[in-house]
Amino acid sequence: MIDSALALVDSNASADLTPLKLRGPASEVMRRYVIDLAKAFPELRLRIRSLFVGVDGTVVAEVTIEGTQAAELWGIPSRGRVLELDQVWLLHVDENVKMDRVGAYWCQYQLCKMLGARRLHRVSGGASDG
Amino acid sequence: MAEQLAVRAISETASATAVAFIDAYQAHDVERMVSLCSDDAGFHYVPYEIEGRQRVVRGSGKAHGIGKTFWASMIDAFPDLSCDVGSVISDEQGNVAMEVVVEGTQARVFGPFGSLGGHFDLPHLFIFKVNDAGLIKDLSAYWDTAHWYEQLGRFELDGR
């Protein structure tokens, strides 16, 4: 499933997941993001709240990801909490109908709070959660 | 050709409104910001949430209400507040998405948070819906409050 999703991404595409400070080749960044989330939220759902396509070919999608945490995510241990997080994704589609630029915004503070963390966490985790 | 020009005109008009709004923020001109919004324009600052003693204040309501209060409070607390516009994406329906880095140095209290003199620069994503009259009818913004609080010297999850 992850591979079929990544097949829509150009081999030279770049990704910038601002809240995680994760930037680099989309194939690596997106794989890590999707795998980490799927491990922590086995029944993860994604709901599109609004979407438009810019005249430059960029898709702007406001989405909500929903699920119940079942495993550690980015240093945040599972407390079985429910996540319902609003995000916005910018997906630029090239002339070959593949994504060549991916960006995303969401609030990591909201994510940490929903999952019951007491301190702020990035993707590297590491900090103790008290 | 004429249709193409019309489509371009709608897209460009909406973008111009959105850019004018951020220009007004950059100029600390809250009245101008509000004047670019329709009377019942929606305001959705998705990450904004402050827990007071009595209640939780969320960033959702009307641009002429909580929006105006939020912008005035930001400019008061961060007197050197500035905005750097990055990419602008628009369609032929009046939708505009804009990447903006907002930065400032805290000089006064913001909500329940006293000033530690911290400086922040924070990527934002604004989404505007602009009506046929060229006014903003809905405004949403996304940013990462964790990144904001880290820069202002706050690390506990209640932000204090």
PDB file of C-alpha atoms in Angstrom, chain B residues 5 10 15-16 18 21 26-27 30 36-37 59 67 102 104 107 111 122 129 139 151 155:
ATOM      1  CA  LEU B   5      -8.152  35.549 -19.480  1.00  0.00           C
ATOM      2  CA  ILE B  10     -10.201  35.689 -10.899  1.00  0.00           C
ATOM      3  CA  SER B  15      -4.154  36.493  -4.908  1.00  0.00           C
ATOM      4  CA  ALA B  16      -3.954  40.293  -4.836  1.00  0.00           C
ATOM      5  CA  ALA B  18      -4.522  37.808  -0.005  1.00  0.00           C
ATOM      6  CA  PHE B  21      -4.017  41.315   3.646  1.00  0.00           C
ATOM      7  CA  GLN B  26       3.251  43.587   7.876  1.00  0.00           C
ATOM      8  CA  ALA B  27       2.287  47.285   8.252  1.00  0.00           C
ATOM      9  CA  VAL B  30      -5.384  45.922  11.707  1.00  0.00           C
ATOM     10  CA  LEU B  36     -10.280  43.284   3.381  1.00  0.00           C
ATOM     11  CA  CYS B  37     -12.639  40.766   5.024  1.00  0.00           C
ATOM     12  CA  GLY B  59      -8.995  30.399  17.271  1.00  0.00           C
ATOM     13  CA  GLY B  67      -9.643  37.697  14.320  1.00  0.00           C
ATOM     14  CA  VAL B 102       5.935  35.346  10.469  1.00  0.00           C
ATOM     15  CA  GLY B 104       8.777  38.855  15.896  1.00  0.00           C
ATOM     16  CA  ALA B 107       7.983  42.560  24.326  1.00  0.00           C
ATOM     17  CA  GLY B 111      -2.616  35.764  26.320  1.00  0.00           C
ATOM     18  CA  LEU B 122       7.551  30.584  12.191  1.00  0.00           C
ATOM     19  CA  LYS B 129     -11.456  32.122   0.194  1.00  0.00           C
ATOM     20  CA  LEU B 139      -9.495  32.613   6.376  1.00  0.00           C
ATOM     21  CA  GLN B 151      11.657  29.638  20.253  1.00  0.00           C
ATOM     22  CA  PHE B 155       9.005  23.673  26.680  1.00  0.00           C
TER      23      PHE B 155
END
